[in-house]
């Protein structure tokens, strides 16, 4: 994975977020501010615009700037949370211009740790962590089993999708949704769905790239 891959991955995620804008708005309108779809489109649009002009090759510095850019482009609680994740990823990639699957695994784990620390949250609290964490655990399970990158990314994407679905069974404990308590049970968390779209976009990029080789 290099800076060009990051650029194309971001374009894939941005496409998915735009396609799901109204669905995200609907999810967020139930118990949140109702602007999730708008802020996420703004956030990933900002990332896309930055990456189109960036000449940075150091992945650590790139992700640091991406975190700052996302926070500025998506002025919302989830925008800040995703920026924490990006900054954590960057912290593990300093000095690297290319990252192998093990580097990515470590960087994603660091991103989760940073997000938990800065957002003061954990899994099973009906947040984006409930899709990001299962996806990252797929990397932990499979990088030592000599599976292909595409196989690992497919499992990560599926894990994120399943993780997002499980938030239906959870009660919100953070943000505005927490005020609604048990009423939030039975509804998918919007942030977790964004996490699902992120890993779906990553998988789609590598799937398309693999298909072009054959």
mmCIF file with all atom_site columns, C-alpha atoms in Angstrom:
data_model
loop_
_atom_site.group_PDB
_atom_site.id
_atom_site.type_symbol
_atom_site.label_atom_id
_atom_site.label_alt_id
_atom_site.label_comp_id
_atom_site.label_asym_id
_atom_site.label_entity_id
_atom_site.label_seq_id
_atom_site.pdbx_PDB_ins_code
_atom_site.Cartn_x
_atom_site.Cartn_y
_atom_site.Cartn_z
_atom_site.occupancy
_atom_site.B_iso_or_equiv
_atom_site.pdbx_formal_charge
_atom_site.auth_seq_id
_atom_site.auth_comp_id
_atom_site.auth_asym_id
_atom_site.auth_atom_id
_atom_site.pdbx_PDB_model_num
ATOM 1   C CA . UNK A 1 1   ? 0.000   0.000   0.000   1.00 0.00 ? 1   UNK A CA 1
ATOM 2   C CA . UNK A 1 2   ? 1.402   3.379   -1.028  1.00 0.00 ? 2   UNK A CA 1
ATOM 3   C CA . UNK A 1 3   ? 0.057   6.900   -1.372  1.00 0.00 ? 3   UNK A CA 1
ATOM 4   C CA . UNK A 1 4   ? -1.544  6.152   -4.740  1.00 0.00 ? 4   UNK A CA 1
ATOM 5   C CA . UNK A 1 5   ? -3.427  3.230   -3.216  1.00 0.00 ? 5   UNK A CA 1
ATOM 6   C CA . UNK A 1 6   ? -4.653  5.510   -0.412  1.00 0.00 ? 6   UNK A CA 1
ATOM 7   C CA . UNK A 1 7   ? -5.902  8.010   -2.967  1.00 0.00 ? 7   UNK A CA 1
ATOM 8   C CA . UNK A 1 8   ? -7.848  5.375   -4.928  1.00 0.00 ? 8   UNK A CA 1
ATOM 9   C CA . UNK A 1 9   ? -9.187  3.695   -1.774  1.00 0.00 ? 9   UNK A CA 1
ATOM 10  C CA . UNK A 1 10  ? -10.502 7.068   -0.595  1.00 0.00 ? 10  UNK A CA 1
ATOM 11  C CA . UNK A 1 11  ? -12.236 7.600   -3.927  1.00 0.00 ? 11  UNK A CA 1
ATOM 12  C CA . UNK A 1 12  ? -13.959 4.223   -3.506  1.00 0.00 ? 12  UNK A CA 1
ATOM 13  C CA . UNK A 1 13  ? -15.083 5.068   0.031   1.00 0.00 ? 13  UNK A CA 1
ATOM 14  C CA . UNK A 1 14  ? -16.271 8.515   -1.056  1.00 0.00 ? 14  UNK A CA 1
ATOM 15  C CA . UNK A 1 15  ? -18.380 6.917   -3.803  1.00 0.00 ? 15  UNK A CA 1
ATOM 16  C CA . UNK A 1 16  ? -20.046 4.563   -1.309  1.00 0.00 ? 16  UNK A CA 1
ATOM 17  C CA . UNK A 1 17  ? -20.671 7.344   1.213   1.00 0.00 ? 17  UNK A CA 1
ATOM 18  C CA . UNK A 1 18  ? -22.311 9.497   -1.472  1.00 0.00 ? 18  UNK A CA 1
ATOM 19  C CA . UNK A 1 19  ? -24.493 6.562   -2.565  1.00 0.00 ? 19  UNK A CA 1
ATOM 20  C CA . UNK A 1 20  ? -25.551 5.999   1.055   1.00 0.00 ? 20  UNK A CA 1
ATOM 21  C CA . UNK A 1 21  ? -25.927 9.674   2.007   1.00 0.00 ? 21  UNK A CA 1
ATOM 22  C CA . UNK A 1 22  ? -29.712 9.560   2.388   1.00 0.00 ? 22  UNK A CA 1
ATOM 23  C CA . UNK A 1 23  ? -29.613 6.278   4.300   1.00 0.00 ? 23  UNK A CA 1
ATOM 24  C CA . UNK A 1 24  ? -27.088 7.767   6.739   1.00 0.00 ? 24  UNK A CA 1
ATOM 25  C CA . UNK A 1 25  ? -29.291 10.838  7.123   1.00 0.00 ? 25  UNK A CA 1
ATOM 26  C CA . UNK A 1 26  ? -32.242 8.580   7.910   1.00 0.00 ? 26  UNK A CA 1
ATOM 27  C CA . UNK A 1 27  ? -30.275 6.571   10.493  1.00 0.00 ? 27  UNK A CA 1
ATOM 28  C CA . UNK A 1 28  ? -29.066 9.734   12.197  1.00 0.00 ? 28  UNK A CA 1
ATOM 29  C CA . UNK A 1 29  ? -32.462 11.459  12.132  1.00 0.00 ? 29  UNK A CA 1
ATOM 30  C CA . UNK A 1 30  ? -33.879 8.853   14.511  1.00 0.00 ? 30  UNK A CA 1
ATOM 31  C CA . UNK A 1 31  ? -31.770 9.729   17.552  1.00 0.00 ? 31  UNK A CA 1
ATOM 32  C CA . UNK A 1 32  ? -28.972 12.087  16.450  1.00 0.00 ? 32  UNK A CA 1
ATOM 33  C CA . UNK A 1 33  ? -28.499 15.459  14.805  1.00 0.00 ? 33  UNK A CA 1
ATOM 34  C CA . UNK A 1 34  ? -29.783 14.215  11.459  1.00 0.00 ? 34  UNK A CA 1
ATOM 35  C CA . UNK A 1 35  ? -26.793 15.423  9.467   1.00 0.00 ? 35  UNK A CA 1
ATOM 36  C CA . UNK A 1 36  ? -24.560 12.339  9.382   1.00 0.00 ? 36  UNK A CA 1
ATOM 37  C CA . UNK A 1 37  ? -24.861 11.763  5.628   1.00 0.00 ? 37  UNK A CA 1
ATOM 38  C CA . UNK A 1 38  ? -23.986 15.380  4.907   1.00 0.00 ? 38  UNK A CA 1
ATOM 39  C CA . UNK A 1 39  ? -20.999 15.545  7.249   1.00 0.00 ? 39  UNK A CA 1
ATOM 40  C CA . UNK A 1 40  ? -19.541 12.239  6.012   1.00 0.00 ? 40  UNK A CA 1
ATOM 41  C CA . UNK A 1 41  ? -19.835 13.301  2.374   1.00 0.00 ? 41  UNK A CA 1
ATOM 42  C CA . UNK A 1 42  ? -18.071 16.522  3.333   1.00 0.00 ? 42  UNK A CA 1
ATOM 43  C CA . UNK A 1 43  ? -15.379 14.633  5.229   1.00 0.00 ? 43  UNK A CA 1
ATOM 44  C CA . UNK A 1 44  ? -14.490 12.156  2.515   1.00 0.00 ? 44  UNK A CA 1
ATOM 45  C CA . UNK A 1 45  ? -14.801 14.832  -0.149  1.00 0.00 ? 45  UNK A CA 1
ATOM 46  C CA . UNK A 1 46  ? -12.238 16.856  1.793   1.00 0.00 ? 46  UNK A CA 1
ATOM 47  C CA . UNK A 1 47  ? -9.929  13.837  1.977   1.00 0.00 ? 47  UNK A CA 1
ATOM 48  C CA . UNK A 1 48  ? -10.322 13.183  -1.744  1.00 0.00 ? 48  UNK A CA 1
ATOM 49  C CA . UNK A 1 49  ? -9.516  16.798  -2.606  1.00 0.00 ? 49  UNK A CA 1
ATOM 50  C CA . UNK A 1 50  ? -6.454  16.813  -0.354  1.00 0.00 ? 50  UNK A CA 1
ATOM 51  C CA . UNK A 1 51  ? -5.099  13.547  -1.772  1.00 0.00 ? 51  UNK A CA 1
ATOM 52  C CA . UNK A 1 52  ? -5.517  14.773  -5.334  1.00 0.00 ? 52  UNK A CA 1
ATOM 53  C CA . UNK A 1 53  ? -3.013  17.586  -4.752  1.00 0.00 ? 53  UNK A CA 1
ATOM 54  C CA . UNK A 1 54  ? -0.776  16.034  -2.104  1.00 0.00 ? 54  UNK A CA 1
ATOM 55  C CA . UNK A 1 55  ? 2.762   15.041  -3.054  1.00 0.00 ? 55  UNK A CA 1
ATOM 56  C CA . UNK A 1 56  ? 3.501   13.497  0.358   1.00 0.00 ? 56  UNK A CA 1
ATOM 57  C CA . UNK A 1 57  ? 5.099   10.039  0.102   1.00 0.00 ? 57  UNK A CA 1
ATOM 58  C CA . UNK A 1 58  ? 5.581   9.315   3.813   1.00 0.00 ? 58  UNK A CA 1
ATOM 59  C CA . UNK A 1 59  ? 2.468   7.365   4.839   1.00 0.00 ? 59  UNK A CA 1
ATOM 60  C CA . UNK A 1 60  ? 2.728   8.495   8.451   1.00 0.00 ? 60  UNK A CA 1
ATOM 61  C CA . UNK A 1 61  ? 2.742   12.166  7.494   1.00 0.00 ? 61  UNK A CA 1
ATOM 62  C CA . UNK A 1 62  ? 0.019   11.528  4.929   1.00 0.00 ? 62  UNK A CA 1
ATOM 63  C CA . UNK A 1 63  ? -2.352  9.962   7.460   1.00 0.00 ? 63  UNK A CA 1
ATOM 64  C CA . UNK A 1 64  ? -1.597  12.718  9.970   1.00 0.00 ? 64  UNK A CA 1
ATOM 65  C CA . UNK A 1 65  ? -2.659  15.329  7.418   1.00 0.00 ? 65  UNK A CA 1
ATOM 66  C CA . UNK A 1 66  ? -5.668  13.198  6.448   1.00 0.00 ? 66  UNK A CA 1
ATOM 67  C CA . UNK A 1 67  ? -6.771  13.163  10.075  1.00 0.00 ? 67  UNK A CA 1
ATOM 68  C CA . UNK A 1 68  ? -6.514  16.934  10.317  1.00 0.00 ? 68  UNK A CA 1
ATOM 69  C CA . UNK A 1 69  ? -8.278  17.378  6.978   1.00 0.00 ? 69  UNK A CA 1
ATOM 70  C CA . UNK A 1 70  ? -11.157 15.088  7.913   1.00 0.00 ? 70  UNK A CA 1
ATOM 71  C CA . UNK A 1 71  ? -11.696 16.879  11.199  1.00 0.00 ? 71  UNK A CA 1
ATOM 72  C CA . UNK A 1 72  ? -11.866 20.214  9.391   1.00 0.00 ? 72  UNK A CA 1
ATOM 73  C CA . UNK A 1 73  ? -14.062 18.940  6.551   1.00 0.00 ? 73  UNK A CA 1
ATOM 74  C CA . UNK A 1 74  ? -16.568 17.023  8.708   1.00 0.00 ? 74  UNK A CA 1
ATOM 75  C CA . UNK A 1 75  ? -17.299 19.263  11.724  1.00 0.00 ? 75  UNK A CA 1
ATOM 76  C CA . UNK A 1 76  ? -19.157 16.675  13.784  1.00 0.00 ? 76  UNK A CA 1
ATOM 77  C CA . UNK A 1 77  ? -18.536 14.229  16.602  1.00 0.00 ? 77  UNK A CA 1
ATOM 78  C CA . UNK A 1 78  ? -18.038 11.347  14.170  1.00 0.00 ? 78  UNK A CA 1
ATOM 79  C CA . UNK A 1 79  ? -15.738 13.500  12.066  1.00 0.00 ? 79  UNK A CA 1
ATOM 80  C CA . UNK A 1 80  ? -13.535 14.040  15.113  1.00 0.00 ? 80  UNK A CA 1
ATOM 81  C CA . UNK A 1 81  ? -13.650 10.345  16.024  1.00 0.00 ? 81  UNK A CA 1
ATOM 82  C CA . UNK A 1 82  ? -12.593 9.252   12.533  1.00 0.00 ? 82  UNK A CA 1
ATOM 83  C CA . UNK A 1 83  ? -9.787  11.815  12.638  1.00 0.00 ? 83  UNK A CA 1
ATOM 84  C CA . UNK A 1 84  ? -8.520  10.175  15.860  1.00 0.00 ? 84  UNK A CA 1
ATOM 85  C CA . UNK A 1 85  ? -8.494  6.845   14.012  1.00 0.00 ? 85  UNK A CA 1
ATOM 86  C CA . UNK A 1 86  ? -6.567  8.267   11.061  1.00 0.00 ? 86  UNK A CA 1
ATOM 87  C CA . UNK A 1 87  ? -4.026  9.929   13.348  1.00 0.00 ? 87  UNK A CA 1
ATOM 88  C CA . UNK A 1 88  ? -3.503  6.639   15.178  1.00 0.00 ? 88  UNK A CA 1
ATOM 89  C CA . UNK A 1 89  ? -2.926  4.819   11.894  1.00 0.00 ? 89  UNK A CA 1
ATOM 90  C CA . UNK A 1 90  ? -0.403  7.445   10.850  1.00 0.00 ? 90  UNK A CA 1
ATOM 91  C CA . UNK A 1 91  ? 1.524   7.043   14.080  1.00 0.00 ? 91  UNK A CA 1
ATOM 92  C CA . UNK A 1 92  ? 2.509   3.507   13.057  1.00 0.00 ? 92  UNK A CA 1
ATOM 93  C CA . UNK A 1 93  ? 3.487   4.376   9.496   1.00 0.00 ? 93  UNK A CA 1
ATOM 94  C CA . UNK A 1 94  ? 6.013   7.171   10.045  1.00 0.00 ? 94  UNK A CA 1
ATOM 95  C CA . UNK A 1 95  ? 8.920   6.920   7.636   1.00 0.00 ? 95  UNK A CA 1
ATOM 96  C CA . UNK A 1 96  ? 7.239   4.323   5.420   1.00 0.00 ? 96  UNK A CA 1
ATOM 97  C CA . UNK A 1 97  ? 6.470   4.960   1.765   1.00 0.00 ? 97  UNK A CA 1
ATOM 98  C CA . UNK A 1 98  ? 5.010   1.491   1.307   1.00 0.00 ? 98  UNK A CA 1
ATOM 99  C CA . UNK A 1 99  ? 3.213   -0.736  3.801   1.00 0.00 ? 99  UNK A CA 1
ATOM 100 C CA . UNK A 1 100 ? 2.769   -4.502  3.625   1.00 0.00 ? 100 UNK A CA 1
ATOM 101 C CA . UNK A 1 101 ? -0.188  -6.356  5.126   1.00 0.00 ? 101 UNK A CA 1
ATOM 102 C CA . UNK A 1 102 ? 1.526   -6.715  8.508   1.00 0.00 ? 102 UNK A CA 1
ATOM 103 C CA . UNK A 1 103 ? 2.307   -2.984  8.600   1.00 0.00 ? 103 UNK A CA 1
ATOM 104 C CA . UNK A 1 104 ? -1.358  -2.307  7.831   1.00 0.00 ? 104 UNK A CA 1
ATOM 105 C CA . UNK A 1 105 ? -2.493  -4.664  10.593  1.00 0.00 ? 105 UNK A CA 1
ATOM 106 C CA . UNK A 1 106 ? -0.314  -2.902  13.176  1.00 0.00 ? 106 UNK A CA 1
ATOM 107 C CA . UNK A 1 107 ? -1.392  0.531   11.946  1.00 0.00 ? 107 UNK A CA 1
ATOM 108 C CA . UNK A 1 108 ? -5.087  -0.371  12.150  1.00 0.00 ? 108 UNK A CA 1
ATOM 109 C CA . UNK A 1 109 ? -4.624  -1.738  15.670  1.00 0.00 ? 109 UNK A CA 1
ATOM 110 C CA . UNK A 1 110 ? -2.914  1.518   16.651  1.00 0.00 ? 110 UNK A CA 1
ATOM 111 C CA . UNK A 1 111 ? -5.777  3.459   15.098  1.00 0.00 ? 111 UNK A CA 1
ATOM 112 C CA . UNK A 1 112 ? -8.293  1.563   17.230  1.00 0.00 ? 112 UNK A CA 1
ATOM 113 C CA . UNK A 1 113 ? -6.229  2.170   20.367  1.00 0.00 ? 113 UNK A CA 1
ATOM 114 C CA . UNK A 1 114 ? -6.005  5.903   19.638  1.00 0.00 ? 114 UNK A CA 1
ATOM 115 C CA . UNK A 1 115 ? -9.733  6.128   18.950  1.00 0.00 ? 115 UNK A CA 1
ATOM 116 C CA . UNK A 1 116 ? -10.610 4.364   22.212  1.00 0.00 ? 116 UNK A CA 1
ATOM 117 C CA . UNK A 1 117 ? -8.239  6.551   24.196  1.00 0.00 ? 117 UNK A CA 1
ATOM 118 C CA . UNK A 1 118 ? -9.255  9.876   22.735  1.00 0.00 ? 118 UNK A CA 1
ATOM 119 C CA . UNK A 1 119 ? -12.990 9.188   22.420  1.00 0.00 ? 119 UNK A CA 1
ATOM 120 C CA . UNK A 1 120 ? -13.186 7.399   25.784  1.00 0.00 ? 120 UNK A CA 1
ATOM 121 C CA . UNK A 1 121 ? -15.203 4.573   24.282  1.00 0.00 ? 121 UNK A CA 1
ATOM 122 C CA . UNK A 1 122 ? -15.065 0.821   23.732  1.00 0.00 ? 122 UNK A CA 1
ATOM 123 C CA . UNK A 1 123 ? -16.772 -1.926  21.790  1.00 0.00 ? 123 UNK A CA 1
ATOM 124 C CA . UNK A 1 124 ? -20.453 -2.802  22.388  1.00 0.00 ? 124 UNK A CA 1
ATOM 125 C CA . UNK A 1 125 ? -21.449 0.826   23.029  1.00 0.00 ? 125 UNK A CA 1
ATOM 126 C CA . UNK A 1 126 ? -23.249 1.281   19.682  1.00 0.00 ? 126 UNK A CA 1
ATOM 127 C CA . UNK A 1 127 ? -20.544 3.305   17.899  1.00 0.00 ? 127 UNK A CA 1
ATOM 128 C CA . UNK A 1 128 ? -18.261 3.091   14.861  1.00 0.00 ? 128 UNK A CA 1
ATOM 129 C CA . UNK A 1 129 ? -15.972 0.889   16.970  1.00 0.00 ? 129 UNK A CA 1
ATOM 130 C CA . UNK A 1 130 ? -18.499 -1.920  16.619  1.00 0.00 ? 130 UNK A CA 1
ATOM 131 C CA . UNK A 1 131 ? -17.714 -2.198  12.900  1.00 0.00 ? 131 UNK A CA 1
ATOM 132 C CA . UNK A 1 132 ? -14.068 -1.055  12.887  1.00 0.00 ? 132 UNK A CA 1
ATOM 133 C CA . UNK A 1 133 ? -12.902 -3.407  15.652  1.00 0.00 ? 133 UNK A CA 1
ATOM 134 C CA . UNK A 1 134 ? -14.255 -6.643  14.117  1.00 0.00 ? 134 UNK A CA 1
ATOM 135 C CA . UNK A 1 135 ? -12.684 -5.666  10.793  1.00 0.00 ? 135 UNK A CA 1
ATOM 136 C CA . UNK A 1 136 ? -9.293  -5.102  12.407  1.00 0.00 ? 136 UNK A CA 1
ATOM 137 C CA . UNK A 1 137 ? -9.554  -8.405  14.272  1.00 0.00 ? 137 UNK A CA 1
ATOM 138 C CA . UNK A 1 138 ? -9.907  -10.108 10.888  1.00 0.00 ? 138 UNK A CA 1
ATOM 139 C CA . UNK A 1 139 ? -6.408  -8.826  10.092  1.00 0.00 ? 139 UNK A CA 1
ATOM 140 C CA . UNK A 1 140 ? -5.121  -10.145 13.420  1.00 0.00 ? 140 UNK A CA 1
ATOM 141 C CA . UNK A 1 141 ? -6.528  -13.615 12.760  1.00 0.00 ? 141 UNK A CA 1
ATOM 142 C CA . UNK A 1 142 ? -5.447  -13.978 9.171   1.00 0.00 ? 142 UNK A CA 1
ATOM 143 C CA . UNK A 1 143 ? -2.079  -12.338 8.535   1.00 0.00 ? 143 UNK A CA 1
ATOM 144 C CA . UNK A 1 144 ? -0.318  -15.346 10.096  1.00 0.00 ? 144 UNK A CA 1
ATOM 145 C CA . UNK A 1 145 ? -2.336  -17.847 8.054   1.00 0.00 ? 145 UNK A CA 1
ATOM 146 C CA . UNK A 1 146 ? -0.782  -16.881 4.718   1.00 0.00 ? 146 UNK A CA 1
ATOM 147 C CA . UNK A 1 147 ? -4.105  -15.829 3.240   1.00 0.00 ? 147 UNK A CA 1
ATOM 148 C CA . UNK A 1 148 ? -4.051  -13.454 0.294   1.00 0.00 ? 148 UNK A CA 1
ATOM 149 C CA . UNK A 1 149 ? -4.550  -9.742  0.873   1.00 0.00 ? 149 UNK A CA 1
ATOM 150 C CA . UNK A 1 150 ? -7.872  -9.935  -0.967  1.00 0.00 ? 150 UNK A CA 1
ATOM 151 C CA . UNK A 1 151 ? -9.077  -12.810 1.222   1.00 0.00 ? 151 UNK A CA 1
ATOM 152 C CA . UNK A 1 152 ? -8.147  -10.877 4.380   1.00 0.00 ? 152 UNK A CA 1
ATOM 153 C CA . UNK A 1 153 ? -9.871  -7.729  3.137   1.00 0.00 ? 153 UNK A CA 1
ATOM 154 C CA . UNK A 1 154 ? -13.023 -9.685  2.231   1.00 0.00 ? 154 UNK A CA 1
ATOM 155 C CA . UNK A 1 155 ? -13.174 -11.121 5.759   1.00 0.00 ? 155 UNK A CA 1
ATOM 156 C CA . UNK A 1 156 ? -12.537 -7.661  7.216   1.00 0.00 ? 156 UNK A CA 1
ATOM 157 C CA . UNK A 1 157 ? -15.318 -6.131  5.123   1.00 0.00 ? 157 UNK A CA 1
ATOM 158 C CA . UNK A 1 158 ? -17.736 -8.923  6.061   1.00 0.00 ? 158 UNK A CA 1
ATOM 159 C CA . UNK A 1 159 ? -16.788 -8.528  9.740   1.00 0.00 ? 159 UNK A CA 1
ATOM 160 C CA . UNK A 1 160 ? -17.452 -4.781  9.597   1.00 0.00 ? 160 UNK A CA 1
ATOM 161 C CA . UNK A 1 161 ? -20.852 -5.402  7.992   1.00 0.00 ? 161 UNK A CA 1
ATOM 162 C CA . UNK A 1 162 ? -21.780 -7.967  10.618  1.00 0.00 ? 162 UNK A CA 1
ATOM 163 C CA . UNK A 1 163 ? -20.482 -5.702  13.391  1.00 0.00 ? 163 UNK A CA 1
ATOM 164 C CA . UNK A 1 164 ? -22.648 -2.839  12.191  1.00 0.00 ? 164 UNK A CA 1
ATOM 165 C CA . UNK A 1 165 ? -25.691 -5.121  12.152  1.00 0.00 ? 165 UNK A CA 1
ATOM 166 C CA . UNK A 1 166 ? -25.069 -6.174  15.759  1.00 0.00 ? 166 UNK A CA 1
ATOM 167 C CA . UNK A 1 167 ? -25.534 -2.563  16.902  1.00 0.00 ? 167 UNK A CA 1
ATOM 168 C CA . UNK A 1 168 ? -29.271 -3.153  16.472  1.00 0.00 ? 168 UNK A CA 1
ATOM 169 C CA . UNK A 1 169 ? -29.117 -5.149  19.705  1.00 0.00 ? 169 UNK A CA 1
ATOM 170 C CA . UNK A 1 170 ? -27.277 -2.431  21.644  1.00 0.00 ? 170 UNK A CA 1
ATOM 171 C CA . UNK A 1 171 ? -28.414 0.593   23.617  1.00 0.00 ? 171 UNK A CA 1
ATOM 172 C CA . UNK A 1 172 ? -26.637 3.856   22.858  1.00 0.00 ? 172 UNK A CA 1
ATOM 173 C CA . UNK A 1 173 ? -24.464 5.263   25.652  1.00 0.00 ? 173 UNK A CA 1
ATOM 174 C CA . UNK A 1 174 ? -22.773 8.149   23.830  1.00 0.00 ? 174 UNK A CA 1
ATOM 175 C CA . UNK A 1 175 ? -23.936 11.413  22.287  1.00 0.00 ? 175 UNK A CA 1
ATOM 176 C CA . UNK A 1 176 ? -27.493 12.581  21.745  1.00 0.00 ? 176 UNK A CA 1
ATOM 177 C CA . UNK A 1 177 ? -28.682 9.038   21.118  1.00 0.00 ? 177 UNK A CA 1
ATOM 178 C CA . UNK A 1 178 ? -27.876 8.147   24.742  1.00 0.00 ? 178 UNK A CA 1
ATOM 179 C CA . UNK A 1 179 ? -30.770 10.355  25.890  1.00 0.00 ? 179 UNK A CA 1
ATOM 180 C CA . UNK A 1 180 ? -33.173 7.968   24.150  1.00 0.00 ? 180 UNK A CA 1
ATOM 181 C CA . UNK A 1 181 ? -31.910 4.953   26.107  1.00 0.00 ? 181 UNK A CA 1
ATOM 182 C CA . UNK A 1 182 ? -33.724 1.700   25.338  1.00 0.00 ? 182 UNK A CA 1
ATOM 183 C CA . UNK A 1 183 ? -35.529 3.263   22.377  1.00 0.00 ? 183 UNK A CA 1
ATOM 184 C CA . UNK A 1 184 ? -32.262 3.001   20.429  1.00 0.00 ? 184 UNK A CA 1
ATOM 185 C CA . UNK A 1 185 ? -32.386 -0.801  20.605  1.00 0.00 ? 185 UNK A CA 1
ATOM 186 C CA . UNK A 1 186 ? -33.515 -2.233  17.277  1.00 0.00 ? 186 UNK A CA 1
ATOM 187 C CA . UNK A 1 187 ? -31.808 0.438   15.181  1.00 0.00 ? 187 UNK A CA 1
ATOM 188 C CA . UNK A 1 188 ? -28.451 0.301   13.369  1.00 0.00 ? 188 UNK A CA 1
ATOM 189 C CA . UNK A 1 189 ? -25.939 2.887   14.569  1.00 0.00 ? 189 UNK A CA 1
ATOM 190 C CA . UNK A 1 190 ? -25.075 5.358   11.814  1.00 0.00 ? 190 UNK A CA 1
ATOM 191 C CA . UNK A 1 191 ? -21.426 5.594   12.803  1.00 0.00 ? 191 UNK A CA 1
ATOM 192 C CA . UNK A 1 192 ? -21.034 1.832   12.646  1.00 0.00 ? 192 UNK A CA 1
ATOM 193 C CA . UNK A 1 193 ? -22.510 1.899   9.142   1.00 0.00 ? 193 UNK A CA 1
ATOM 194 C CA . UNK A 1 194 ? -19.859 4.416   8.093   1.00 0.00 ? 194 UNK A CA 1
ATOM 195 C CA . UNK A 1 195 ? -17.227 1.993   9.419   1.00 0.00 ? 195 UNK A CA 1
ATOM 196 C CA . UNK A 1 196 ? -18.823 -0.725  7.297   1.00 0.00 ? 196 UNK A CA 1
ATOM 197 C CA . UNK A 1 197 ? -18.620 1.512   4.209   1.00 0.00 ? 197 UNK A CA 1
ATOM 198 C CA . UNK A 1 198 ? -14.935 2.273   4.888   1.00 0.00 ? 198 UNK A CA 1
ATOM 199 C CA . UNK A 1 199 ? -13.935 -1.399  4.818   1.00 0.00 ? 199 UNK A CA 1
ATOM 200 C CA . UNK A 1 200 ? -16.260 -2.145  1.924   1.00 0.00 ? 200 UNK A CA 1
ATOM 201 C CA . UNK A 1 201 ? -14.499 0.610   -0.029  1.00 0.00 ? 201 UNK A CA 1
ATOM 202 C CA . UNK A 1 202 ? -11.060 -0.783  0.821   1.00 0.00 ? 202 UNK A CA 1
ATOM 203 C CA . UNK A 1 203 ? -12.090 -4.270  -0.308  1.00 0.00 ? 203 UNK A CA 1
ATOM 204 C CA . UNK A 1 204 ? -13.726 -2.988  -3.500  1.00 0.00 ? 204 UNK A CA 1
ATOM 205 C CA . UNK A 1 205 ? -10.530 -1.200  -4.524  1.00 0.00 ? 205 UNK A CA 1
ATOM 206 C CA . UNK A 1 206 ? -8.322  -4.263  -4.113  1.00 0.00 ? 206 UNK A CA 1
ATOM 207 C CA . UNK A 1 207 ? -10.925 -6.509  -5.752  1.00 0.00 ? 207 UNK A CA 1
ATOM 208 C CA . UNK A 1 208 ? -11.056 -4.237  -8.800  1.00 0.00 ? 208 UNK A CA 1
ATOM 209 C CA . UNK A 1 209 ? -7.272  -4.087  -8.930  1.00 0.00 ? 209 UNK A CA 1
ATOM 210 C CA . UNK A 1 210 ? -7.022  -7.896  -8.803  1.00 0.00 ? 210 UNK A CA 1
ATOM 211 C CA . UNK A 1 211 ? -9.591  -8.289  -11.561 1.00 0.00 ? 211 UNK A CA 1
ATOM 212 C CA . UNK A 1 212 ? -7.573  -6.014  -13.858 1.00 0.00 ? 212 UNK A CA 1
ATOM 213 C CA . UNK A 1 213 ? -4.605  -8.363  -13.550 1.00 0.00 ? 213 UNK A CA 1
ATOM 214 C CA . UNK A 1 214 ? -6.547  -11.228 -15.109 1.00 0.00 ? 214 UNK A CA 1
#
